[in-house]
Amino acid sequence: MVPEVEVKIAESSKKLAKSAAKAMVRLIQNAGTHRFDVALSGGSTPYRLFRRLARKHKESIDWHRVHFWWGDERCVDPDSAESNYKMAYESLLSELDIPDENIHRVRGEADPEGEAARYGNEISEMLNSRDDWPVFDLVLLGLGEDGHTASIFPDRMDLLTSDQVCAVAVHPQSGQKRITLTGRVINNANTIYFLVSGEGKAERISEIMNNDEKAFSLPAYHILPVSGKLTWFLDEDASEMI
Ligand code: 6PG
């Protein structure tokens, strides 16, 4: 099955967040009364999306149907400024009427190898599966200036085809340990949204969108849903070199 790929370019990061929020809400609404499993991305880009959802879409969805997971997490305490959970909780989750059991936090404070195994098992036990891999309804992803996504960095291209659901990765510059979904889980999702903002990502976006051979060594280039839909939400700065 040929994966469906769409590119949406917004004038600004604010309008990118508005467009992504509208698409995400429509996706969740179209799921009807079924449970919806979404893996959140980290870093700074998704903050605007989370704030938009909290401010404008609190009543648009029965959030009790939505289960929140993370595509990756830093191996830090949940109250650390580095924590992807902390950012998502403070900007969005704390403002929604959702049960605690719908929030599936990666325990960044735990032993990394043990937590990668535990989180992977929790995902496998709770999500539907297709071709023996868990299926997220939506995976949100960002793009690093080095072409990483989630916490799959260019020095760990093997994580794209790992037989594990989650793995431990190490940030190449900071040495910070991370827990990340692996490539086959990400690509097994029904829908993937890349949220990419800023001129710092423009060169990578150009390489990826133009199938430049430099892209082959970028983890983000290998994110393509097996049978789902991929939408790139870009702002004008990130897309200026396409
Ligand atoms: C993380 C992310 C990471 C992020 C990119 C882009 O934990 O940092 O999951 O993959 O999406 O590094 O980060 P920015 O949105 O901050 O540019």
mmCIF file of C-alpha atoms and ligand atoms in Angstrom:
data_model
loop_
_atom_site.group_PDB
_atom_site.id
_atom_site.type_symbol
_atom_site.label_atom_id
_atom_site.label_comp_id
_atom_site.label_asym_id
_atom_site.label_seq_id
_atom_site.Cartn_x
_atom_site.Cartn_y
_atom_site.Cartn_z
ATOM 1 C CA MET A 1 0.000 0.000 0.000
ATOM 2 C CA VAL A 2 1.446 3.376 -0.982
ATOM 3 C CA PRO A 3 1.641 5.640 2.078
ATOM 4 C CA GLU A 4 -0.223 8.942 1.792
ATOM 5 C CA VAL A 5 2.047 11.973 2.335
ATOM 6 C CA GLU A 6 0.840 15.557 2.636
ATOM 7 C CA VAL A 7 2.767 18.795 3.224
ATOM 8 C CA LYS A 8 1.018 21.776 4.839
ATOM 9 C CA ILE A 9 2.879 25.080 4.967
ATOM 10 C CA ALA A 10 1.741 27.763 7.413
ATOM 11 C CA GLU A 11 2.834 31.413 7.425
ATOM 12 C CA SER A 12 4.088 31.217 11.000
ATOM 13 C CA SER A 13 4.694 28.817 13.879
ATOM 14 C CA LYS A 14 1.485 30.121 15.455
ATOM 15 C CA LYS A 15 -0.540 29.265 12.331
ATOM 16 C CA LEU A 16 1.285 25.906 12.131
ATOM 17 C CA ALA A 17 0.011 25.094 15.619
ATOM 18 C CA LYS A 18 -3.525 26.211 14.662
ATOM 19 C CA SER A 19 -3.506 24.000 11.550
ATOM 20 C CA ALA A 20 -2.102 20.979 13.396
ATOM 21 C CA ALA A 21 -4.572 21.394 16.261
ATOM 22 C CA LYS A 22 -7.517 21.538 13.849
ATOM 23 C CA ALA A 23 -6.300 18.411 12.041
ATOM 24 C CA MET A 24 -5.682 16.545 15.292
ATOM 25 C CA VAL A 25 -9.123 17.399 16.677
ATOM 26 C CA ARG A 26 -10.787 16.264 13.436
ATOM 27 C CA LEU A 27 -8.805 13.007 13.567
ATOM 28 C CA ILE A 28 -9.920 12.308 17.146
ATOM 29 C CA GLN A 29 -13.534 13.237 16.366
ATOM 30 C CA ASN A 30 -13.515 10.903 13.350
ATOM 31 C CA ALA A 31 -12.519 8.048 15.676
ATOM 32 C CA GLY A 32 -16.065 8.259 17.002
ATOM 33 C CA THR A 33 -16.468 6.641 20.414
ATOM 34 C CA HIS A 34 -13.325 4.511 20.043
ATOM 35 C CA ARG A 35 -10.287 4.935 22.227
ATOM 36 C CA PHE A 36 -7.600 7.127 20.621
ATOM 37 C CA ASP A 37 -3.926 6.521 21.401
ATOM 38 C CA VAL A 38 -1.595 9.436 20.661
ATOM 39 C CA ALA A 39 2.185 9.601 21.197
ATOM 40 C CA LEU A 40 3.290 13.153 21.961
ATOM 41 C CA SER A 41 6.566 14.654 20.784
ATOM 42 C CA GLY A 42 8.879 16.685 22.960
ATOM 43 C CA GLY A 43 11.143 19.661 22.546
ATOM 44 C CA SER A 44 9.868 23.205 22.034
ATOM 45 C CA THR A 45 7.810 23.000 18.818
ATOM 46 C CA PRO A 46 4.758 21.143 20.149
ATOM 47 C CA TYR A 47 4.262 23.645 23.003
ATOM 48 C CA ARG A 48 2.189 25.967 20.795
ATOM 49 C CA LEU A 49 0.066 23.032 19.622
ATOM 50 C CA PHE A 50 -0.581 21.915 23.202
ATOM 51 C CA ARG A 51 -1.544 25.466 24.263
ATOM 52 C CA ARG A 52 -3.891 25.767 21.237
ATOM 53 C CA LEU A 53 -5.578 22.479 22.141
ATOM 54 C CA ALA A 54 -5.957 23.555 25.784
ATOM 55 C CA ARG A 55 -7.281 27.022 24.974
ATOM 56 C CA LYS A 56 -9.494 26.353 21.946
ATOM 57 C CA HIS A 57 -10.414 22.646 21.973
ATOM 58 C CA LYS A 58 -11.056 21.735 25.590
ATOM 59 C CA GLU A 59 -14.731 21.160 24.735
ATOM 60 C CA SER A 60 -14.233 19.889 21.143
ATOM 61 C CA ILE A 61 -13.471 16.337 22.210
ATOM 62 C CA ASP A 62 -14.492 13.788 24.817
ATOM 63 C CA TRP A 63 -10.924 13.641 26.136
ATOM 64 C CA HIS A 64 -11.840 10.551 28.220
ATOM 65 C CA ARG A 65 -11.398 8.568 24.959
ATOM 66 C CA VAL A 66 -7.855 9.842 24.442
ATOM 67 C CA HIS A 67 -4.813 8.087 25.902
ATOM 68 C CA PHE A 68 -1.593 10.076 25.960
ATOM 69 C CA TRP A 69 1.787 8.417 25.437
ATOM 70 C CA TRP A 70 5.196 9.817 24.555
ATOM 71 C CA GLY A 71 7.286 9.197 21.453
ATOM 72 C CA ASP A 72 10.357 9.851 23.528
ATOM 73 C CA GLU A 73 11.362 11.115 26.939
ATOM 74 C CA ARG A 74 14.519 12.352 28.534
ATOM 75 C CA CYS A 75 15.843 10.215 31.409
ATOM 76 C CA VAL A 76 15.170 12.922 33.974
ATOM 77 C CA ASP A 77 12.738 13.411 36.868
ATOM 78 C CA PRO A 78 9.176 14.362 35.865
ATOM 79 C CA ASP A 79 9.605 17.745 37.536
ATOM 80 C CA SER A 80 12.770 18.537 35.564
ATOM 81 C CA ALA A 81 12.643 21.430 33.074
ATOM 82 C CA GLU A 82 13.998 18.877 30.566
ATOM 83 C CA SER A 83 11.000 16.568 30.955
ATOM 84 C CA ASN A 84 8.733 16.189 27.913
ATOM 85 C CA TYR A 85 6.035 14.975 30.316
ATOM 86 C CA LYS A 86 6.313 18.152 32.419
ATOM 87 C CA MET A 87 5.955 20.368 29.350
ATOM 88 C CA ALA A 88 2.913 18.459 28.067
ATOM 89 C CA TYR A 89 1.297 18.251 31.516
ATOM 90 C CA GLU A 90 1.679 21.932 32.321
ATOM 91 C CA SER A 91 0.703 23.201 28.838
ATOM 92 C CA LEU A 92 -2.150 20.797 28.076
ATOM 93 C CA LEU A 93 -2.920 17.732 30.194
ATOM 94 C CA SER A 94 -3.449 19.594 33.476
ATOM 95 C CA GLU A 95 -6.209 21.623 31.779
ATOM 96 C CA LEU A 96 -8.162 18.696 30.337
ATOM 97 C CA ASP A 97 -10.843 16.641 32.022
ATOM 98 C CA ILE A 98 -9.092 13.286 31.708
ATOM 99 C CA PRO A 99 -8.516 10.423 34.146
ATOM 100 C CA ASP A 100 -4.969 9.895 35.413
ATOM 101 C CA GLU A 101 -4.947 6.422 33.872
ATOM 102 C CA ASN A 102 -5.131 8.020 30.416
ATOM 103 C CA ILE A 103 -1.704 9.557 30.905
ATOM 104 C CA HIS A 104 1.015 6.985 30.273
ATOM 105 C CA ARG A 105 4.171 8.712 31.470
ATOM 106 C CA VAL A 106 7.605 7.384 30.646
ATOM 107 C CA ARG A 107 9.325 7.126 34.049
ATOM 108 C CA GLY A 108 12.391 9.188 33.213
ATOM 109 C CA GLU A 109 13.605 8.798 36.772
ATOM 110 C CA ALA A 110 13.841 5.011 36.465
ATOM 111 C CA ASP A 111 16.656 2.804 35.215
ATOM 112 C CA PRO A 112 16.687 3.491 31.436
ATOM 113 C CA GLU A 113 17.004 -0.090 30.180
ATOM 114 C CA GLY A 114 14.344 -1.334 32.589
ATOM 115 C CA GLU A 115 11.991 1.525 31.750
ATOM 116 C CA ALA A 116 12.410 1.032 27.982
ATOM 117 C CA ALA A 117 11.322 -2.581 28.470
ATOM 118 C CA ARG A 118 8.476 -1.670 30.853
ATOM 119 C CA TYR A 119 7.108 1.106 28.632
ATOM 120 C CA GLY A 120 7.362 -1.059 25.546
ATOM 121 C CA ASN A 121 5.400 -3.799 27.326
ATOM 122 C CA GLU A 122 2.738 -1.323 28.478
ATOM 123 C CA ILE A 123 2.326 -0.118 24.890
ATOM 124 C CA SER A 124 2.158 -3.670 23.510
ATOM 125 C CA GLU A 125 -0.371 -4.739 26.141
ATOM 126 C CA MET A 126 -2.681 -1.746 25.766
ATOM 127 C CA LEU A 127 -2.665 -0.814 22.083
ATOM 128 C CA ASN A 128 -4.258 -2.609 19.186
ATOM 129 C CA SER A 129 -1.742 -4.362 16.968
ATOM 130 C CA ARG A 130 -1.235 -4.816 13.238
ATOM 131 C CA ASP A 131 1.328 -7.235 11.807
ATOM 132 C CA ASP A 132 2.427 -7.982 15.400
ATOM 133 C CA TRP A 133 3.324 -4.336 16.105
ATOM 134 C CA PRO A 134 1.335 -1.907 18.323
ATOM 135 C CA VAL A 135 -0.693 0.710 16.421
ATOM 136 C CA PHE A 136 -0.823 4.327 17.544
ATOM 137 C CA ASP A 137 -3.725 6.293 16.126
ATOM 138 C CA LEU A 138 -1.437 9.332 15.941
ATOM 139 C CA VAL A 139 2.280 9.903 16.489
ATOM 140 C CA LEU A 140 3.505 13.500 16.768
ATOM 141 C CA LEU A 141 7.133 14.028 15.783
ATOM 142 C CA GLY A 142 9.611 16.868 15.679
ATOM 143 C CA LEU A 143 12.759 17.210 13.606
ATOM 144 C CA GLY A 144 16.158 17.965 15.060
ATOM 145 C CA GLU A 145 18.657 20.116 13.125
ATOM 146 C CA ASP A 146 20.733 16.923 12.758
ATOM 147 C CA GLY A 147 17.763 15.109 11.226
ATOM 148 C CA HIS A 148 16.835 13.116 14.321
ATOM 149 C CA THR A 149 13.252 12.459 15.255
ATOM 150 C CA ALA A 150 11.861 11.232 18.545
ATOM 151 C CA SER A 151 15.194 10.234 20.069
ATOM 152 C CA ILE A 152 16.436 8.291 17.077
ATOM 153 C CA PHE A 153 19.708 10.108 16.326
ATOM 154 C CA PRO A 154 21.849 9.752 13.176
ATOM 155 C CA ASP A 155 24.378 7.575 15.052
ATOM 156 C CA ARG A 156 21.643 5.033 15.801
ATOM 157 C CA MET A 157 20.009 4.307 12.461
ATOM 158 C CA ASP A 158 19.616 0.711 13.722
ATOM 159 C CA LEU A 159 16.743 1.928 15.934
ATOM 160 C CA LEU A 160 14.706 2.452 12.770
ATOM 161 C CA THR A 161 14.493 -1.319 12.322
ATOM 162 C CA SER A 162 14.843 -2.513 15.922
ATOM 163 C CA ASP A 163 12.704 -5.472 16.964
ATOM 164 C CA GLN A 164 12.010 -3.671 20.281
ATOM 165 C CA VAL A 165 9.062 -1.286 20.800
ATOM 166 C CA CYS A 166 11.164 1.119 22.877
ATOM 167 C CA ALA A 167 14.902 1.585 23.226
ATOM 168 C CA VAL A 168 17.437 3.597 25.185
ATOM 169 C CA ALA A 169 19.239 6.275 23.154
ATOM 170 C CA VAL A 170 21.911 8.820 24.039
ATOM 171 C CA HIS A 171 21.867 12.417 22.841
ATOM 172 C CA PRO A 172 25.128 12.711 20.806
ATOM 173 C CA GLN A 173 25.997 16.189 22.092
ATOM 174 C CA SER A 174 24.769 16.195 25.678
ATOM 175 C CA GLY A 175 25.188 12.494 26.480
ATOM 176 C CA GLN A 176 21.702 12.622 27.995
ATOM 177 C CA LYS A 177 19.964 9.247 28.015
ATOM 178 C CA ARG A 178 16.557 9.043 26.389
ATOM 179 C CA ILE A 179 13.787 6.464 26.016
ATOM 180 C CA THR A 180 12.414 6.400 22.469
ATOM 181 C CA LEU A 181 9.866 4.605 20.337
ATOM 182 C CA THR A 182 11.656 2.728 17.579
ATOM 183 C CA GLY A 183 11.124 3.182 13.862
ATOM 184 C CA ARG A 184 8.880 0.206 13.220
ATOM 185 C CA VAL A 185 6.407 1.271 15.916
ATOM 186 C CA ILE A 186 6.337 4.843 14.616
ATOM 187 C CA ASN A 187 5.836 3.673 11.021
ATOM 188 C CA ASN A 188 3.042 1.334 12.135
ATOM 189 C CA ALA A 189 0.915 4.311 13.218
ATOM 190 C CA ASN A 190 -2.336 5.149 11.443
ATOM 191 C CA THR A 191 -1.337 8.800 11.248
ATOM 192 C CA ILE A 192 1.979 10.630 11.733
ATOM 193 C CA TYR A 193 2.301 14.415 12.055
ATOM 194 C CA PHE A 194 5.718 16.046 11.750
ATOM 195 C CA LEU A 195 5.672 19.534 13.279
ATOM 196 C CA VAL A 196 8.671 21.526 12.019
ATOM 197 C CA SER A 197 9.246 25.218 12.603
ATOM 198 C CA GLY A 198 12.138 27.622 12.086
ATOM 199 C CA GLU A 199 14.894 28.301 9.574
ATOM 200 C CA GLY A 200 17.254 26.054 11.537
ATOM 201 C CA LYS A 201 15.394 23.056 10.086
ATOM 202 C CA ALA A 202 15.204 24.387 6.498
ATOM 203 C CA GLU A 203 18.269 22.554 5.174
ATOM 204 C CA ARG A 204 17.128 19.203 6.560
ATOM 205 C CA ILE A 205 13.601 19.760 5.205
ATOM 206 C CA SER A 206 15.049 20.569 1.775
ATOM 207 C CA GLU A 207 17.146 17.379 1.813
ATOM 208 C CA ILE A 208 14.210 15.239 2.915
ATOM 209 C CA MET A 209 11.596 16.739 0.594
ATOM 210 C CA ASN A 210 13.962 16.603 -2.409
ATOM 211 C CA ASN A 211 15.100 13.022 -1.697
ATOM 212 C CA ASP A 212 18.651 14.356 -1.586
ATOM 213 C CA GLU A 213 21.143 11.539 -0.974
ATOM 214 C CA LYS A 214 22.192 13.422 2.192
ATOM 215 C CA ALA A 215 18.731 12.597 3.545
ATOM 216 C CA PHE A 216 19.433 8.867 3.503
ATOM 217 C CA SER A 217 21.527 9.268 6.694
ATOM 218 C CA LEU A 218 18.795 11.233 8.480
ATOM 219 C CA PRO A 219 16.491 9.179 10.734
ATOM 220 C CA ALA A 220 13.524 11.466 9.937
ATOM 221 C CA TYR A 221 13.825 10.613 6.228
ATOM 222 C CA HIS A 222 12.972 6.987 7.029
ATOM 223 C CA ILE A 223 9.720 7.810 8.786
ATOM 224 C CA LEU A 224 7.005 6.687 6.396
ATOM 225 C CA PRO A 225 3.825 4.979 7.597
ATOM 226 C CA VAL A 226 3.490 1.387 6.390
ATOM 227 C CA SER A 227 -0.197 1.844 5.748
ATOM 228 C CA GLY A 228 -1.117 5.155 7.294
ATOM 229 C CA LYS A 229 -0.938 8.841 6.453
ATOM 230 C CA LEU A 230 1.979 11.238 7.036
ATOM 231 C CA THR A 231 1.438 14.986 7.195
ATOM 232 C CA TRP A 232 4.308 17.460 7.420
ATOM 233 C CA PHE A 233 3.216 20.668 9.170
ATOM 234 C CA LEU A 234 5.866 23.262 8.304
ATOM 235 C CA ASP A 235 6.101 26.993 8.768
ATOM 236 C CA GLU A 236 7.508 29.249 6.026
ATOM 237 C CA ASP A 237 10.908 29.491 7.716
ATOM 238 C CA ALA A 238 11.340 25.716 7.808
ATOM 239 C CA SER A 239 10.174 25.343 4.207
ATOM 240 C CA GLU A 240 12.126 28.265 2.687
ATOM 241 C CA MET A 241 14.594 25.962 0.866
ATOM 242 C CA ILE A 242 12.102 23.520 -0.645
HETATM 243 C C1 6PG B 1 12.859 15.752 22.213
HETATM 244 C C2 6PG B 1 12.088 15.518 20.953
HETATM 245 C C3 6PG B 1 12.943 15.757 19.749
HETATM 246 C C4 6PG B 1 12.425 17.043 19.164
HETATM 247 C C5 6PG B 1 13.389 17.610 18.159
HETATM 248 C C6 6PG B 1 12.945 19.011 17.750
HETATM 249 O O1 6PG B 1 12.637 15.044 23.193
HETATM 250 O O2 6PG B 1 13.649 16.720 22.190
HETATM 251 O O3 6PG B 1 11.265 14.541 20.902
HETATM 252 O O4 6PG B 1 12.900 14.744 18.774
HETATM 253 O O5 6PG B 1 11.167 16.792 18.546
HETATM 254 O O6 6PG B 1 14.660 17.676 18.760
HETATM 255 O O7 6PG B 1 12.981 19.812 18.909
HETATM 256 P P1 6PG B 1 12.446 21.317 18.881
HETATM 257 O O8 6PG B 1 10.967 21.230 18.662
HETATM 258 O O9 6PG B 1 12.806 21.856 20.231
HETATM 259 O O10 6PG B 1 13.164 22.004 17.735
#
